[in-house]
Each structure stands twice: as C-alpha cells, then as structure tokens.
Amino acid sequence: VATLTTGAQAQKLPDVSSTIKGHMILPVPLGNPLFEAVTESVGQLDGLVQFPVYDGLGIGVGGKMTWFQINERALAPLVTTGEVRRLSFYGKVAYEQYTGERTFYELNARMGTSMYQFDCPSCPDRKRSALHWGLGLGYYLHATDNLAFGLTLGYERDGLTFASDELGLVDGFPGRPERMESRQMQYFVIGMRFSTRLRKA
C-alpha cells in the first residue's frame, strides 16, 4: 500500500516546461576590497528564456545589467560622482526538479561575456570586456499554475581586474598603496526570481 501511495504521489508532480525567468538581484563584491571600497551596489536585473532538454536538464540564453554607484566619499575630491555598469550575455545549463505539486528547485551554470562601462568625470572613454561565468541555485513556490516566485543564491566571476586607471586616477586610490585588485572581479549574488511557464494553465 505504501509503495502504491508513493508512486501515485510521484505521478502527480508537474513536469518541467519552457519558461521565462526574471531576477532582481543584489550583487556583493567578494574578495575585491578596492572595488568594494569605492563603489556601492545598486542592483542587477536579469532575464532569460529556458527550454527543457531531457529529464529535468535544460538550456537557456539570457542577459543582465548590473549597476554600481561610485562612492564619492571614498574618492573625494578626485571623483565627485559616477557609476559603473556591467552588461552580460550568457548561455545557461540548468537542472530543475519538482519537490512537490507547487515547489521546485534549480541548479545552474552560466558562461558568456561581460562588458564594463566606467562613467565618471575623470573616467577614460573606454569599455572592457571579459569572460563571464557563474554558478547558482534557486528554490521556487508556485503562486499560480504557471507563475512561480523564488529565492536565488549564486557566485559570479568576470575575467578582469579592477584598477585605479579605470576611474582615471593616475596616482592611485586616495590613501591606499594598491592600484589594482589582486583577484579578478567576483560576486556573491542573492535576490528574488519569478518563473513563468510558456504554456496554458
């Protein structure tokens, strides 16, 4: 009887389907003390479309924009205002599995490219591009048959190092002997997600 009950419950679990996902995320610099000292995280918007391939495994493509505000107090009077913008495009491999009729989790890996734009009065007029990759997990709860909301945690890394000349500071950062990060740009990310199934309820 117990075996039959378990089998019946397993059959009731929804199947993984094609989805559109959107994220509102707060990125926190991780192991980059210079960048963390001279900028403040504003937020990150992320959107993608994802398709199932086989038994919970799926692929997707997406893009995101990240904003950082330059900390005026950390650089005064050399830089008065400005921001750093990061635009990323990526491909994604994910594994989704329902844990109940209205709950599911996702494990994912992403790889693509990021482009940084430093915008301030002293910043040189240039953009920097680098390899982007990340790992993440999320847990979702369905609000309706097709719409779910969840929490996401992850790690992201870009293949470039932040230096004082990105902000046009030829003499280095005020009060700091270091002119360049010792590590490539990396972030801990936490935020909210929505996931919408691309099918009728």
PDB file of C-alpha atoms in Angstrom:
ATOM      1  CA  VAL A   1       0.000   0.000   0.000  1.00  0.00           C
ATOM      2  CA  ALA A   2       2.829   2.376   0.902  1.00  0.00           C
ATOM      3  CA  THR A   3       4.537   1.662  -2.414  1.00  0.00           C
ATOM      4  CA  LEU A   4       1.371   2.392  -4.372  1.00  0.00           C
ATOM      5  CA  THR A   5       0.819   5.646  -2.456  1.00  0.00           C
ATOM      6  CA  THR A   6       4.373   6.822  -3.116  1.00  0.00           C
ATOM      7  CA  GLY A   7       4.031   6.008  -6.814  1.00  0.00           C
ATOM      8  CA  ALA A   8       0.761   7.911  -7.049  1.00  0.00           C
ATOM      9  CA  GLN A   9       2.324  10.974  -5.399  1.00  0.00           C
ATOM     10  CA  ALA A  10       5.287  10.856  -7.787  1.00  0.00           C
ATOM     11  CA  GLN A  11       2.953  10.791 -10.788  1.00  0.00           C
ATOM     12  CA  LYS A  12       1.231  13.974  -9.556  1.00  0.00           C
ATOM     13  CA  LEU A  13       4.432  16.052  -9.693  1.00  0.00           C
ATOM     14  CA  PRO A  14       4.339  18.634 -12.525  1.00  0.00           C
ATOM     15  CA  ASP A  15       6.678  18.297 -15.454  1.00  0.00           C
ATOM     16  CA  VAL A  16       9.444  20.796 -16.239  1.00  0.00           C
ATOM     17  CA  SER A  17       8.481  23.099 -19.104  1.00  0.00           C
ATOM     18  CA  SER A  18       9.841  26.006 -21.130  1.00  0.00           C
ATOM     19  CA  THR A  19       9.968  29.166 -19.023  1.00  0.00           C
ATOM     20  CA  ILE A  20      10.800  32.836 -18.995  1.00  0.00           C
ATOM     21  CA  LYS A  21      12.684  33.824 -15.856  1.00  0.00           C
ATOM     22  CA  GLY A  22      13.433  37.244 -14.423  1.00  0.00           C
ATOM     23  CA  HIS A  23      15.643  38.133 -11.473  1.00  0.00           C
ATOM     24  CA  MET A  24      16.099  41.136  -9.200  1.00  0.00           C
ATOM     25  CA  ILE A  25      19.479  40.619  -7.560  1.00  0.00           C
ATOM     26  CA  LEU A  26      21.868  42.390  -5.226  1.00  0.00           C
ATOM     27  CA  PRO A  27      25.487  41.592  -6.200  1.00  0.00           C
ATOM     28  CA  VAL A  28      28.097  41.875  -3.439  1.00  0.00           C
ATOM     29  CA  PRO A  29      31.807  42.087  -4.417  1.00  0.00           C
ATOM     30  CA  LEU A  30      33.641  39.092  -2.993  1.00  0.00           C
ATOM     31  CA  GLY A  31      37.372  39.310  -2.318  1.00  0.00           C
ATOM     32  CA  ASN A  32      37.697  42.641  -4.167  1.00  0.00           C
ATOM     33  CA  PRO A  33      38.369  45.183  -1.380  1.00  0.00           C
ATOM     34  CA  LEU A  34      39.315  48.082  -3.682  1.00  0.00           C
ATOM     35  CA  PHE A  35      36.183  47.805  -5.803  1.00  0.00           C
ATOM     36  CA  GLU A  36      34.023  47.315  -2.719  1.00  0.00           C
ATOM     37  CA  ALA A  37      35.534  50.413  -1.070  1.00  0.00           C
ATOM     38  CA  VAL A  38      34.982  52.804  -3.983  1.00  0.00           C
ATOM     39  CA  THR A  39      31.561  51.553  -5.192  1.00  0.00           C
ATOM     40  CA  GLU A  40      28.161  50.743  -3.725  1.00  0.00           C
ATOM     41  CA  SER A  41      25.910  48.026  -5.184  1.00  0.00           C
ATOM     42  CA  VAL A  42      22.670  49.360  -6.665  1.00  0.00           C
ATOM     43  CA  GLY A  43      21.248  46.179  -8.151  1.00  0.00           C
ATOM     44  CA  GLN A  44      21.044  43.777 -11.054  1.00  0.00           C
ATOM     45  CA  LEU A  45      18.238  42.911 -13.466  1.00  0.00           C
ATOM     46  CA  ASP A  46      18.437  39.557 -15.215  1.00  0.00           C
ATOM     47  CA  GLY A  47      16.173  37.946 -17.803  1.00  0.00           C
ATOM     48  CA  LEU A  48      16.340  34.710 -19.780  1.00  0.00           C
ATOM     49  CA  VAL A  49      14.374  32.083 -21.671  1.00  0.00           C
ATOM     50  CA  GLN A  50      14.920  28.423 -20.805  1.00  0.00           C
ATOM     51  CA  PHE A  51      13.919  25.156 -22.507  1.00  0.00           C
ATOM     52  CA  PRO A  52      13.866  21.579 -21.152  1.00  0.00           C
ATOM     53  CA  VAL A  53      16.049  19.038 -22.948  1.00  0.00           C
ATOM     54  CA  TYR A  54      15.872  15.757 -21.061  1.00  0.00           C
ATOM     55  CA  ASP A  55      14.671  14.606 -17.626  1.00  0.00           C
ATOM     56  CA  GLY A  56      14.977  17.981 -15.842  1.00  0.00           C
ATOM     57  CA  LEU A  57      18.025  19.120 -17.737  1.00  0.00           C
ATOM     58  CA  GLY A  58      17.572  22.355 -19.672  1.00  0.00           C
ATOM     59  CA  ILE A  59      19.394  25.054 -21.592  1.00  0.00           C
ATOM     60  CA  GLY A  60      18.770  28.774 -21.894  1.00  0.00           C
ATOM     61  CA  VAL A  61      20.102  32.138 -23.005  1.00  0.00           C
ATOM     62  CA  GLY A  62      19.869  35.452 -21.228  1.00  0.00           C
ATOM     63  CA  GLY A  63      21.331  38.802 -20.358  1.00  0.00           C
ATOM     64  CA  LYS A  64      21.642  41.097 -17.376  1.00  0.00           C
ATOM     65  CA  MET A  65      22.577  44.636 -16.431  1.00  0.00           C
ATOM     66  CA  THR A  66      24.329  45.471 -13.158  1.00  0.00           C
ATOM     67  CA  TRP A  67      24.706  48.936 -11.626  1.00  0.00           C
ATOM     68  CA  PHE A  68      27.217  50.210  -9.070  1.00  0.00           C
ATOM     69  CA  GLN A  69      27.330  53.760  -7.715  1.00  0.00           C
ATOM     70  CA  ILE A  70      30.772  55.327  -7.188  1.00  0.00           C
ATOM     71  CA  ASN A  71      31.315  56.166  -3.526  1.00  0.00           C
ATOM     72  CA  GLU A  72      32.013  59.908  -3.586  1.00  0.00           C
ATOM     73  CA  ARG A  73      33.364  59.992  -0.021  1.00  0.00           C
ATOM     74  CA  ALA A  74      35.967  57.307  -0.731  1.00  0.00           C
ATOM     75  CA  LEU A  75      37.483  59.254  -3.665  1.00  0.00           C
ATOM     76  CA  ALA A  76      36.771  62.909  -2.824  1.00  0.00           C
ATOM     77  CA  PRO A  77      37.816  65.340  -4.121  1.00  0.00           C
ATOM     78  CA  LEU A  78      39.222  63.465  -7.153  1.00  0.00           C
ATOM     79  CA  VAL A  79      35.959  61.915  -8.369  1.00  0.00           C
ATOM     80  CA  THR A  80      32.708  63.647  -7.473  1.00  0.00           C
ATOM     81  CA  THR A  81      30.073  61.340  -8.962  1.00  0.00           C
ATOM     82  CA  GLY A  82      29.575  58.460 -11.366  1.00  0.00           C
ATOM     83  CA  GLU A  83      28.616  54.835 -11.810  1.00  0.00           C
ATOM     84  CA  VAL A  84      29.877  51.509 -13.104  1.00  0.00           C
ATOM     85  CA  ARG A  85      27.632  49.479 -15.401  1.00  0.00           C
ATOM     86  CA  ARG A  86      28.120  45.843 -16.336  1.00  0.00           C
ATOM     87  CA  LEU A  87      26.255  44.272 -19.263  1.00  0.00           C
ATOM     88  CA  SER A  88      26.446  40.478 -19.502  1.00  0.00           C
ATOM     89  CA  PHE A  89      25.182  37.950 -22.051  1.00  0.00           C
ATOM     90  CA  TYR A  90      25.365  34.223 -21.338  1.00  0.00           C
ATOM     91  CA  GLY A  91      24.293  30.709 -22.107  1.00  0.00           C
ATOM     92  CA  LYS A  92      22.943  28.546 -19.314  1.00  0.00           C
ATOM     93  CA  VAL A  93      22.702  24.875 -18.401  1.00  0.00           C
ATOM     94  CA  ALA A  94      20.230  24.057 -15.626  1.00  0.00           C
ATOM     95  CA  TYR A  95      18.713  21.131 -13.785  1.00  0.00           C
ATOM     96  CA  GLU A  96      15.178  21.570 -12.407  1.00  0.00           C
ATOM     97  CA  GLN A  97      13.269  19.152 -10.204  1.00  0.00           C
ATOM     98  CA  TYR A  98       9.863  19.452  -8.547  1.00  0.00           C
ATOM     99  CA  THR A  99       9.816  18.572  -4.843  1.00  0.00           C
ATOM    100  CA  GLY A 100       6.033  18.882  -4.544  1.00  0.00           C
ATOM    101  CA  GLU A 101       2.992  19.910  -6.538  1.00  0.00           C
ATOM    102  CA  ARG A 102       3.876  23.625  -6.187  1.00  0.00           C
ATOM    103  CA  THR A 103       7.584  23.721  -5.302  1.00  0.00           C
ATOM    104  CA  PHE A 104      10.766  23.062  -7.286  1.00  0.00           C
ATOM    105  CA  TYR A 105      14.493  23.791  -7.159  1.00  0.00           C
ATOM    106  CA  GLU A 106      17.058  24.638  -9.820  1.00  0.00           C
ATOM    107  CA  LEU A 107      20.835  24.196 -10.079  1.00  0.00           C
ATOM    108  CA  ASN A 108      22.540  26.090 -12.883  1.00  0.00           C
ATOM    109  CA  ALA A 109      25.819  27.066 -14.528  1.00  0.00           C
ATOM    110  CA  ARG A 110      26.301  30.047 -16.858  1.00  0.00           C
ATOM    111  CA  MET A 111      29.023  31.193 -19.227  1.00  0.00           C
ATOM    112  CA  GLY A 112      29.266  34.187 -21.530  1.00  0.00           C
ATOM    113  CA  THR A 113      30.802  37.642 -21.710  1.00  0.00           C
ATOM    114  CA  SER A 114      30.614  40.816 -19.591  1.00  0.00           C
ATOM    115  CA  MET A 115      31.270  44.389 -20.662  1.00  0.00           C
ATOM    116  CA  TYR A 116      32.133  47.072 -18.068  1.00  0.00           C
ATOM    117  CA  GLN A 117      31.487  50.780 -18.597  1.00  0.00           C
ATOM    118  CA  PHE A 118      33.069  53.223 -16.110  1.00  0.00           C
ATOM    119  CA  ASP A 119      31.177  56.525 -16.194  1.00  0.00           C
ATOM    120  CA  CYS A 120      32.596  59.449 -14.199  1.00  0.00           C
ATOM    121  CA  PRO A 121      34.164  62.895 -14.901  1.00  0.00           C
ATOM    122  CA  SER A 122      37.712  61.511 -14.859  1.00  0.00           C
ATOM    123  CA  CYS A 123      36.991  58.088 -16.383  1.00  0.00           C
ATOM    124  CA  PRO A 124      38.615  57.324 -19.755  1.00  0.00           C
ATOM    125  CA  ASP A 125      36.139  56.782 -22.577  1.00  0.00           C
ATOM    126  CA  ARG A 126      36.546  53.045 -22.959  1.00  0.00           C
ATOM    127  CA  LYS A 127      34.826  49.739 -22.263  1.00  0.00           C
ATOM    128  CA  ARG A 128      36.330  46.497 -21.004  1.00  0.00           C
ATOM    129  CA  SER A 129      35.108  43.033 -21.936  1.00  0.00           C
ATOM    130  CA  ALA A 130      35.874  39.741 -20.237  1.00  0.00           C
ATOM    131  CA  LEU A 131      34.792  36.119 -19.904  1.00  0.00           C
ATOM    132  CA  HIS A 132      31.832  35.747 -17.538  1.00  0.00           C
ATOM    133  CA  TRP A 133      30.759  32.594 -15.694  1.00  0.00           C
ATOM    134  CA  GLY A 134      28.709  31.706 -12.649  1.00  0.00           C
ATOM    135  CA  LEU A 135      27.017  29.029 -10.558  1.00  0.00           C
ATOM    136  CA  GLY A 136      23.695  29.299  -8.797  1.00  0.00           C
ATOM    137  CA  LEU A 137      20.754  27.637  -7.124  1.00  0.00           C
ATOM    138  CA  GLY A 138      17.168  28.658  -6.587  1.00  0.00           C
ATOM    139  CA  TYR A 139      14.050  27.432  -4.825  1.00  0.00           C
ATOM    140  CA  TYR A 140      10.577  28.330  -6.150  1.00  0.00           C
ATOM    141  CA  LEU A 141       6.979  28.296  -4.967  1.00  0.00           C
ATOM    142  CA  HIS A 142       4.085  28.464  -7.451  1.00  0.00           C
ATOM    143  CA  ALA A 143       1.609  31.306  -6.924  1.00  0.00           C
ATOM    144  CA  THR A 144      -0.496  30.071  -9.870  1.00  0.00           C
ATOM    145  CA  ASP A 145      -0.237  27.108 -12.238  1.00  0.00           C
ATOM    146  CA  ASN A 146       2.251  28.950 -14.456  1.00  0.00           C
ATOM    147  CA  LEU A 147       3.776  31.663 -12.243  1.00  0.00           C
ATOM    148  CA  ALA A 148       6.307  30.906  -9.510  1.00  0.00           C
ATOM    149  CA  PHE A 149       8.453  33.059  -7.246  1.00  0.00           C
ATOM    150  CA  GLY A 150      11.692  32.072  -5.590  1.00  0.00           C
ATOM    151  CA  LEU A 151      14.934  32.907  -3.857  1.00  0.00           C
ATOM    152  CA  THR A 152      18.290  32.642  -5.617  1.00  0.00           C
ATOM    153  CA  LEU A 153      21.868  32.390  -4.371  1.00  0.00           C
ATOM    154  CA  GLY A 154      24.961  32.270  -6.529  1.00  0.00           C
ATOM    155  CA  TYR A 155      28.536  33.079  -7.386  1.00  0.00           C
ATOM    156  CA  GLU A 156      29.731  35.051 -10.434  1.00  0.00           C
ATOM    157  CA  ARG A 157      33.170  35.847 -11.830  1.00  0.00           C
ATOM    158  CA  ASP A 158      34.494  38.050 -14.636  1.00  0.00           C
ATOM    159  CA  GLY A 159      37.966  37.615 -16.112  1.00  0.00           C
ATOM    160  CA  LEU A 160      39.317  41.104 -15.454  1.00  0.00           C
ATOM    161  CA  THR A 161      40.893  43.016 -12.571  1.00  0.00           C
ATOM    162  CA  PHE A 162      39.799  46.450 -11.336  1.00  0.00           C
ATOM    163  CA  ALA A 163      42.487  49.158 -11.230  1.00  0.00           C
ATOM    164  CA  SER A 164      42.720  52.875 -10.429  1.00  0.00           C
ATOM    165  CA  ASP A 165      43.149  53.857 -14.081  1.00  0.00           C
ATOM    166  CA  GLU A 166      39.587  52.608 -14.774  1.00  0.00           C
ATOM    167  CA  LEU A 167      38.496  55.786 -12.952  1.00  0.00           C
ATOM    168  CA  GLY A 168      41.291  57.947 -14.385  1.00  0.00           C
ATOM    169  CA  LEU A 169      43.208  58.024 -11.081  1.00  0.00           C
ATOM    170  CA  VAL A 170      46.807  58.079 -12.320  1.00  0.00           C
ATOM    171  CA  ASP A 171      48.222  58.430  -8.794  1.00  0.00           C
ATOM    172  CA  GLY A 172      46.216  55.521  -7.393  1.00  0.00           C
ATOM    173  CA  PHE A 173      43.367  55.400  -4.909  1.00  0.00           C
ATOM    174  CA  PRO A 174      43.418  58.065  -2.147  1.00  0.00           C
ATOM    175  CA  GLY A 175      45.069  56.717   0.979  1.00  0.00           C
ATOM    176  CA  ARG A 176      45.759  53.261  -0.484  1.00  0.00           C
ATOM    177  CA  PRO A 177      49.062  51.878  -1.741  1.00  0.00           C
ATOM    178  CA  GLU A 178      47.374  49.326  -4.034  1.00  0.00           C
ATOM    179  CA  ARG A 179      46.472  50.380  -7.548  1.00  0.00           C
ATOM    180  CA  MET A 180      44.969  47.102  -8.764  1.00  0.00           C
ATOM    181  CA  GLU A 181      42.949  44.258  -7.278  1.00  0.00           C
ATOM    182  CA  SER A 182      44.843  41.060  -6.630  1.00  0.00           C
ATOM    183  CA  ARG A 183      41.835  38.964  -7.736  1.00  0.00           C
ATOM    184  CA  GLN A 184      39.571  39.035 -10.754  1.00  0.00           C
ATOM    185  CA  MET A 185      36.107  40.530 -10.297  1.00  0.00           C
ATOM    186  CA  GLN A 186      33.825  38.153  -8.413  1.00  0.00           C
ATOM    187  CA  TYR A 187      30.473  38.478  -6.678  1.00  0.00           C
ATOM    188  CA  PHE A 188      28.126  36.764  -4.256  1.00  0.00           C
ATOM    189  CA  VAL A 189      24.566  37.243  -5.522  1.00  0.00           C
ATOM    190  CA  ILE A 190      21.280  36.977  -3.665  1.00  0.00           C
ATOM    191  CA  GLY A 191      17.846  38.011  -4.823  1.00  0.00           C
ATOM    192  CA  MET A 192      14.287  37.223  -5.891  1.00  0.00           C
ATOM    193  CA  ARG A 193      13.168  35.464  -9.055  1.00  0.00           C
ATOM    194  CA  PHE A 194       9.998  34.828 -10.994  1.00  0.00           C
ATOM    195  CA  SER A 195       9.460  31.964 -13.404  1.00  0.00           C
ATOM    196  CA  THR A 196       6.627  31.855 -15.962  1.00  0.00           C
ATOM    197  CA  ARG A 197       5.722  28.699 -17.859  1.00  0.00           C
ATOM    198  CA  LEU A 198       5.290  29.131 -21.624  1.00  0.00           C
ATOM    199  CA  ARG A 199       2.048  27.208 -21.852  1.00  0.00           C
ATOM    200  CA  LYS A 200      -1.635  27.400 -20.963  1.00  0.00           C
ATOM    201  CA  ALA A 201      -2.629  26.899 -17.338  1.00  0.00           C
TER     202      ALA A 201
END
